[in-house]
PDB file of C-alpha atoms in Angstrom:
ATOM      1  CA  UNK A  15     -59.008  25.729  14.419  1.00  0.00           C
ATOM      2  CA  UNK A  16     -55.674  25.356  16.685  1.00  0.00           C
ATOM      3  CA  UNK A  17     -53.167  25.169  13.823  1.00  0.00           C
ATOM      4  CA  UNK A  18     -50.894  23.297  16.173  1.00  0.00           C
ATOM      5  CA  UNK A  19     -53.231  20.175  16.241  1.00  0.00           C
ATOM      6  CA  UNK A  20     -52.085  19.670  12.552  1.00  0.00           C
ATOM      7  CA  UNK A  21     -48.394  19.529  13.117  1.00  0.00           C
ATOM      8  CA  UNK A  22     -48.151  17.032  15.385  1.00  0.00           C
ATOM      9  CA  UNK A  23     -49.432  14.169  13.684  1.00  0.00           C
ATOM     10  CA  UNK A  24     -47.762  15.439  10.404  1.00  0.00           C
ATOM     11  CA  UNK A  25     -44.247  15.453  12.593  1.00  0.00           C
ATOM     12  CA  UNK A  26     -45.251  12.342  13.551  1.00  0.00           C
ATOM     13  CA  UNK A  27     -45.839  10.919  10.083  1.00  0.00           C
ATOM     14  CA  UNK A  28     -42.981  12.692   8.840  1.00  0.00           C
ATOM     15  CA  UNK A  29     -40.638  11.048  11.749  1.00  0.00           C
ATOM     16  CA  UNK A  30     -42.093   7.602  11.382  1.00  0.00           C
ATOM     17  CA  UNK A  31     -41.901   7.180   7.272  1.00  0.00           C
ATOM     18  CA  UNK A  32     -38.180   8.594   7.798  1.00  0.00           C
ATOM     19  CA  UNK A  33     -37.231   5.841  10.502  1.00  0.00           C
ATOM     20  CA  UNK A  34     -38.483   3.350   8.604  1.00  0.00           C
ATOM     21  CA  UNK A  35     -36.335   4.570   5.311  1.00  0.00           C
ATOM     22  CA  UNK A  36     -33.551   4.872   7.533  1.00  0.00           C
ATOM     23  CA  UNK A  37     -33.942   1.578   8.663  1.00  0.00           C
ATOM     24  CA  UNK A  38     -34.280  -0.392   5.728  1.00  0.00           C
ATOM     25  CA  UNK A  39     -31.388   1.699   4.246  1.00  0.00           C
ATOM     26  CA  UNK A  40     -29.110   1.061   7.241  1.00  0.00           C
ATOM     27  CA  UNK A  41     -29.968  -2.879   6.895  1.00  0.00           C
ATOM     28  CA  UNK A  42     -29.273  -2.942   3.396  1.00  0.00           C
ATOM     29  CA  UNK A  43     -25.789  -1.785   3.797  1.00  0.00           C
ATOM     30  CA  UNK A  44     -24.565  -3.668   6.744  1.00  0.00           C
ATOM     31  CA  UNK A  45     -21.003  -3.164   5.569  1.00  0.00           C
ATOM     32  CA  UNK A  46     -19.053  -0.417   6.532  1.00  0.00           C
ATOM     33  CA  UNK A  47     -17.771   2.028   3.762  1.00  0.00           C
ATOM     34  CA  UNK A  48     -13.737   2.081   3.121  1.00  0.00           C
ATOM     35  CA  UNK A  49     -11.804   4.324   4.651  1.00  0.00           C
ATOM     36  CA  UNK A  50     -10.385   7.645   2.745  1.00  0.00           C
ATOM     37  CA  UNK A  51      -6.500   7.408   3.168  1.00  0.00           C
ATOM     38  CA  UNK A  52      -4.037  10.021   1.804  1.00  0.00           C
ATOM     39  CA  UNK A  53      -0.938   9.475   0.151  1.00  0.00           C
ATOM     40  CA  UNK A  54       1.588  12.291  -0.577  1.00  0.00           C
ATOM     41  CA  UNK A  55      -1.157  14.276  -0.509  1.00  0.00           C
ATOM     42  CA  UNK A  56      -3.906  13.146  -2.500  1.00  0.00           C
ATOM     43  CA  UNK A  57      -6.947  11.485  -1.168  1.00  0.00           C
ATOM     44  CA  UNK A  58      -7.724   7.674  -2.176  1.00  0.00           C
ATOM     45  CA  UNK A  59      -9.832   4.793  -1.399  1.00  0.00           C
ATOM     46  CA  UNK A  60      -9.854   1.376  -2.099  1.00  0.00           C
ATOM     47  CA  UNK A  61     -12.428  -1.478  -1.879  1.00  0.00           C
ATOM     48  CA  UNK A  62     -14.329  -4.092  -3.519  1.00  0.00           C
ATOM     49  CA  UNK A  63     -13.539  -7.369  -2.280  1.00  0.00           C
ATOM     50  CA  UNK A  64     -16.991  -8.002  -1.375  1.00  0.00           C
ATOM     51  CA  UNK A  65     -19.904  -7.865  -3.384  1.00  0.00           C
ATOM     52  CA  UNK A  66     -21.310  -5.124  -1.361  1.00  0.00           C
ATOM     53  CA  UNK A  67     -18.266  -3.385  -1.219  1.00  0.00           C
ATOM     54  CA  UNK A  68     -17.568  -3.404  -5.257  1.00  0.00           C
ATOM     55  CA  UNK A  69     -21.234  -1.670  -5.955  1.00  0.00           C
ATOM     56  CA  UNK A  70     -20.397   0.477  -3.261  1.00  0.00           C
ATOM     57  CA  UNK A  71     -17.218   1.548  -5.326  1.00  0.00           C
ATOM     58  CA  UNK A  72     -18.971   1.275  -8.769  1.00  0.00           C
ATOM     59  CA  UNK A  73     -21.872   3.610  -7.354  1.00  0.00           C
ATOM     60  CA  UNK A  74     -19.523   6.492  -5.735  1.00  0.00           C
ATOM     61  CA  UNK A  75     -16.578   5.979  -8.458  1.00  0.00           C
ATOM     62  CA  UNK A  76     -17.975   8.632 -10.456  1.00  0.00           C
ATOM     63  CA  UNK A  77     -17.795  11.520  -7.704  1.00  0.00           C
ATOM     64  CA  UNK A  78     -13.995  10.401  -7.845  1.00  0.00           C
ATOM     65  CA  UNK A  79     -11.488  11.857 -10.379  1.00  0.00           C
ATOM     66  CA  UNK A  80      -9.939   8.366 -11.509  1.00  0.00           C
ATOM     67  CA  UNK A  81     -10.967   5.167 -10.683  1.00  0.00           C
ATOM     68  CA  UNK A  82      -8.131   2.483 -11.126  1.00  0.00           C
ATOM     69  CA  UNK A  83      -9.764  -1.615 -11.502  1.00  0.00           C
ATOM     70  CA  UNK A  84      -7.763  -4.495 -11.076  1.00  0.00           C
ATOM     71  CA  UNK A  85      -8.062  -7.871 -12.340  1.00  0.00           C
ATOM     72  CA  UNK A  86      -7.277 -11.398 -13.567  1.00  0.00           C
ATOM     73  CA  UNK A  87      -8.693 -12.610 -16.516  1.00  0.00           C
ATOM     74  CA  UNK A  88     -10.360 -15.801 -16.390  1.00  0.00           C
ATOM     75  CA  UNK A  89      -9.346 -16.732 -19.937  1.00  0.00           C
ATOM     76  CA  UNK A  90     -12.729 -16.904 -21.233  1.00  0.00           C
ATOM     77  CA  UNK A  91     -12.505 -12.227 -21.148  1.00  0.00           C
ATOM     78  CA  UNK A  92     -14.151 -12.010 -17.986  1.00  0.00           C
ATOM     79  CA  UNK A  93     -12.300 -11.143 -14.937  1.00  0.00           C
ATOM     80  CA  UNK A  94     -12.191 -13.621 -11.552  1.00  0.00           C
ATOM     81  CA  UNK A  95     -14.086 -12.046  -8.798  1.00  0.00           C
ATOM     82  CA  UNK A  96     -11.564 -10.448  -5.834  1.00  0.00           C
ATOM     83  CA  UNK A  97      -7.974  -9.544  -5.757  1.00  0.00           C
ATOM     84  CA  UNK A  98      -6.330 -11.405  -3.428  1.00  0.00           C
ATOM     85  CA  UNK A  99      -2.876 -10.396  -4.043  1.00  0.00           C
ATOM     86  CA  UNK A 100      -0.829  -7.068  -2.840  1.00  0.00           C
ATOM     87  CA  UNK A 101      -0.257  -4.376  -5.903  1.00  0.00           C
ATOM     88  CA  UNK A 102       1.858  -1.609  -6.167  1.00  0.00           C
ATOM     89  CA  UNK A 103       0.749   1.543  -7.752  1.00  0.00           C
ATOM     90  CA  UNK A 104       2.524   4.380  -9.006  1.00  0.00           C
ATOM     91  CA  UNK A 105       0.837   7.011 -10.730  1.00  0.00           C
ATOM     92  CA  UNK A 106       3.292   9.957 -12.777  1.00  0.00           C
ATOM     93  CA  UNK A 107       2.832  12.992 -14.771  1.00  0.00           C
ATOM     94  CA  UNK A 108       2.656  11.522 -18.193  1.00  0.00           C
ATOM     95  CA  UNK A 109       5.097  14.439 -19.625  1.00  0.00           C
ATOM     96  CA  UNK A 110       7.385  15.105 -16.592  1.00  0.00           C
ATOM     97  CA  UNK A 111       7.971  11.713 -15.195  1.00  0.00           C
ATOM     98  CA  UNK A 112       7.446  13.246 -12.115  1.00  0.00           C
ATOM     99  CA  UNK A 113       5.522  10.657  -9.316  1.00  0.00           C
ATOM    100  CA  UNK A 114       2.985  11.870  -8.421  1.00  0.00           C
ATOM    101  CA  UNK A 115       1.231   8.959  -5.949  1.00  0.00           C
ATOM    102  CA  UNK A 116       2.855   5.663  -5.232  1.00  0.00           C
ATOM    103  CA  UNK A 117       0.425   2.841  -3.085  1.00  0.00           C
ATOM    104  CA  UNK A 118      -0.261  -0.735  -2.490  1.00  0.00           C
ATOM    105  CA  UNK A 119      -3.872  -1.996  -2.348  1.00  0.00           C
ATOM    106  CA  UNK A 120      -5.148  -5.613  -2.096  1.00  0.00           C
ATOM    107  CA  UNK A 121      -8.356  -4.516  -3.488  1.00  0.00           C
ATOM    108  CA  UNK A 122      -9.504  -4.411  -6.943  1.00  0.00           C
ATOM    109  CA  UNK A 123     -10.458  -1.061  -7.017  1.00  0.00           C
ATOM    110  CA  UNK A 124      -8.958   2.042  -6.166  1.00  0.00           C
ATOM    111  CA  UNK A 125     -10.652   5.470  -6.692  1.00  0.00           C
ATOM    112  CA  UNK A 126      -8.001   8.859  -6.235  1.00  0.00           C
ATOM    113  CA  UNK A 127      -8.454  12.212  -6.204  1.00  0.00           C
ATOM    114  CA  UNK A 128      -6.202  13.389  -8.698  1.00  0.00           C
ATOM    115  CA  UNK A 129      -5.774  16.993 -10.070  1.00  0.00           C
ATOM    116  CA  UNK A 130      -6.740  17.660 -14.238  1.00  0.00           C
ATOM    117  CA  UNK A 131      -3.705  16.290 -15.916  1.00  0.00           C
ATOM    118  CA  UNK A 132      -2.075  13.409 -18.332  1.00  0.00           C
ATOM    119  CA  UNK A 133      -0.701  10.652 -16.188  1.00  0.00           C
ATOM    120  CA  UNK A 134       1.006   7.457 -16.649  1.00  0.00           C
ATOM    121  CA  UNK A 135      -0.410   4.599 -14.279  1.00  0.00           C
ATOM    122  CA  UNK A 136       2.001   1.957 -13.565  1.00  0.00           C
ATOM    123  CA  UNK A 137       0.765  -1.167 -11.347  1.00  0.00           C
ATOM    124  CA  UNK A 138       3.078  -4.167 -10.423  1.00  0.00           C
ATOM    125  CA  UNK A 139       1.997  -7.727  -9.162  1.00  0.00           C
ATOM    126  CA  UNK A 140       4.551 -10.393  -9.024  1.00  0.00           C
ATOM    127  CA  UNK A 141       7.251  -8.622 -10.921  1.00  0.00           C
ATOM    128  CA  UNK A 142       4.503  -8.273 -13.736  1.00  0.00           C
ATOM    129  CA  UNK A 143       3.716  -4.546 -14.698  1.00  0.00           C
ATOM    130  CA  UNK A 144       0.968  -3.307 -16.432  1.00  0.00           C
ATOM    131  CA  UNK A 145       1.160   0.846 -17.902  1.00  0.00           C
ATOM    132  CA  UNK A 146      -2.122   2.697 -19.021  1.00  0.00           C
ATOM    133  CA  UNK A 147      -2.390   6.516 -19.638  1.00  0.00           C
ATOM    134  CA  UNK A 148      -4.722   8.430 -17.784  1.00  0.00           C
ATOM    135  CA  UNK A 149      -6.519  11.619 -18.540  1.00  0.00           C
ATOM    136  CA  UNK A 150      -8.462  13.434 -15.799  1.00  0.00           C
ATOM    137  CA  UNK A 151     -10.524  16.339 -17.215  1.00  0.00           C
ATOM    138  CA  UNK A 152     -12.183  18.249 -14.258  1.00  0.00           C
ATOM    139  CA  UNK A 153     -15.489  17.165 -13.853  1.00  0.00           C
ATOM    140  CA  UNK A 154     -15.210  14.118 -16.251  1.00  0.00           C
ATOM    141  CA  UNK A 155     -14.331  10.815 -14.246  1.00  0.00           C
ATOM    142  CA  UNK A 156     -11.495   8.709 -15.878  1.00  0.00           C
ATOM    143  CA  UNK A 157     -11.127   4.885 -15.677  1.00  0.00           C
ATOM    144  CA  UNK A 158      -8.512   2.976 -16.281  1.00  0.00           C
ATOM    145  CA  UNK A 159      -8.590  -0.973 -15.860  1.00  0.00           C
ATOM    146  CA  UNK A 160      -5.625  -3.248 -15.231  1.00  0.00           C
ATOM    147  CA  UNK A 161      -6.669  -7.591 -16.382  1.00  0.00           C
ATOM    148  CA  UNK A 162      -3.481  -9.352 -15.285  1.00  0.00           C
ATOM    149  CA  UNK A 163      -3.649 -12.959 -18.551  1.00  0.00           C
ATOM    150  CA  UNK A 164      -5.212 -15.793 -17.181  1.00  0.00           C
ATOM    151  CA  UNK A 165      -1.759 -17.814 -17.323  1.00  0.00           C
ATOM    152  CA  UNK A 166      -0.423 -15.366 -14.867  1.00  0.00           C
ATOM    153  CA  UNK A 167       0.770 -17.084 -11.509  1.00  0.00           C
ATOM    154  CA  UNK A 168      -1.314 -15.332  -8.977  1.00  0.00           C
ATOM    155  CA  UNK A 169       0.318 -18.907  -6.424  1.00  0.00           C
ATOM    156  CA  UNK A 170       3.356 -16.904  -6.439  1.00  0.00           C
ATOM    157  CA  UNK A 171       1.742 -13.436  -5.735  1.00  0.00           C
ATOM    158  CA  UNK A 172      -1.161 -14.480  -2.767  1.00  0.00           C
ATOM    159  CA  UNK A 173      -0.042 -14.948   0.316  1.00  0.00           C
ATOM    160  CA  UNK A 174      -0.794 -19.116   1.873  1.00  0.00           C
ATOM    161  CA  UNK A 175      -4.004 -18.971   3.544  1.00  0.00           C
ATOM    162  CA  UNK A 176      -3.181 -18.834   7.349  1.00  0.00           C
ATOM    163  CA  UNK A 177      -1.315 -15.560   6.675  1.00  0.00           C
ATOM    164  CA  UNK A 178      -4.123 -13.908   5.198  1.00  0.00           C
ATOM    165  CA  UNK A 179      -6.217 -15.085   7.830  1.00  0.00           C
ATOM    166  CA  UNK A 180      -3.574 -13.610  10.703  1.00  0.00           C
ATOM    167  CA  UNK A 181      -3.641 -10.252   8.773  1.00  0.00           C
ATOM    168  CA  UNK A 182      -7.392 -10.240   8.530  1.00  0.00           C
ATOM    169  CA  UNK A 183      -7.904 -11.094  12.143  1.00  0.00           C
ATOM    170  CA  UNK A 184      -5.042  -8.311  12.947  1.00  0.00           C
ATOM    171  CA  UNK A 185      -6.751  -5.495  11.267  1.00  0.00           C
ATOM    172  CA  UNK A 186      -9.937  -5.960  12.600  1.00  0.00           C
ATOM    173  CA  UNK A 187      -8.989  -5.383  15.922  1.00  0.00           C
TER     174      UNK A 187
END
């Protein structure tokens, strides 16, 4: 027997089951992943205004070092879906002071790639700032989540409408 009449239609099998996976995995996630920026030297993402984008963050947040959520509290303990509103984040060596990573995001999560240590994570919206510790053990992804109260005046902090809609437009050109 010709042992190279078996291979083909076992390549061809093998080809065929993997477009289809591929294709039902591609249409699945129709969105495309957030970018990995850098600041002052560590890697960071962040993400999760969409639905799709969020269990995209919850799924890969534990191959990340910290994970940082943000939030507003609904008054009821749950937290209101999105973050419209532009936060600063500073991130310092808990026992030196020294900063170590200072961003803004307008997402509510943000995943960094920060070395084993003891930090101190400090985000501001709207002159409001929140502080949590942070431990990162190597190999043992930290969380830390931020729930601005519900009387907070997220009016004050979120830009009018048309000017989010400018910036959108802008940035996806």
């Amino acid at each position: 027997m010709n042992p190279s009449r078996l291979r083909r239609p076992l390549a061809a099998l093998v080809l065929s089951g993997t477009a289809a996976f591929l294709g039902a995995f591609g249409s699945a996630h129709a969105f495309s992943n957030p970018p990995i920026q850098v600041a002052q030297g560590i890697e960071y993402m962040c993400g999760g205004a969409a639905r799709d984008e969020a269990a995209f963050m919850e799924m890969v947040s534990p191959r990340w070092a910290a994970t940082i959520a943000l939030g507003v509290s609904d008054g009821k303990g749950a937290q209101q879906g999105g973050f419209p509103a532009q936060a600063a984040v500073e991130i310092r060596q808990r026992y030196t002071g020294q900063l170590v990573m200072d961003v803004q995001t307008r997402s509510p999560y943000m995943l960094a790639r920060l070395n084993p240590g003891a930090y101190d994570v400090n985000v501001t919206l709207g002159g409001l700032t929140l502080t949590q510790s942070l431990v990162v053990i190597a190999g043992v992804p930290a969380r830390a989540s931020f729930v601005w109260p519900s009387n907070f005046d997220m009016a004050s902090v979120t830009p009018p409408l048309a000017q989010t809609l400018a910036q959108s437009s802008a940035t996806a050109r």
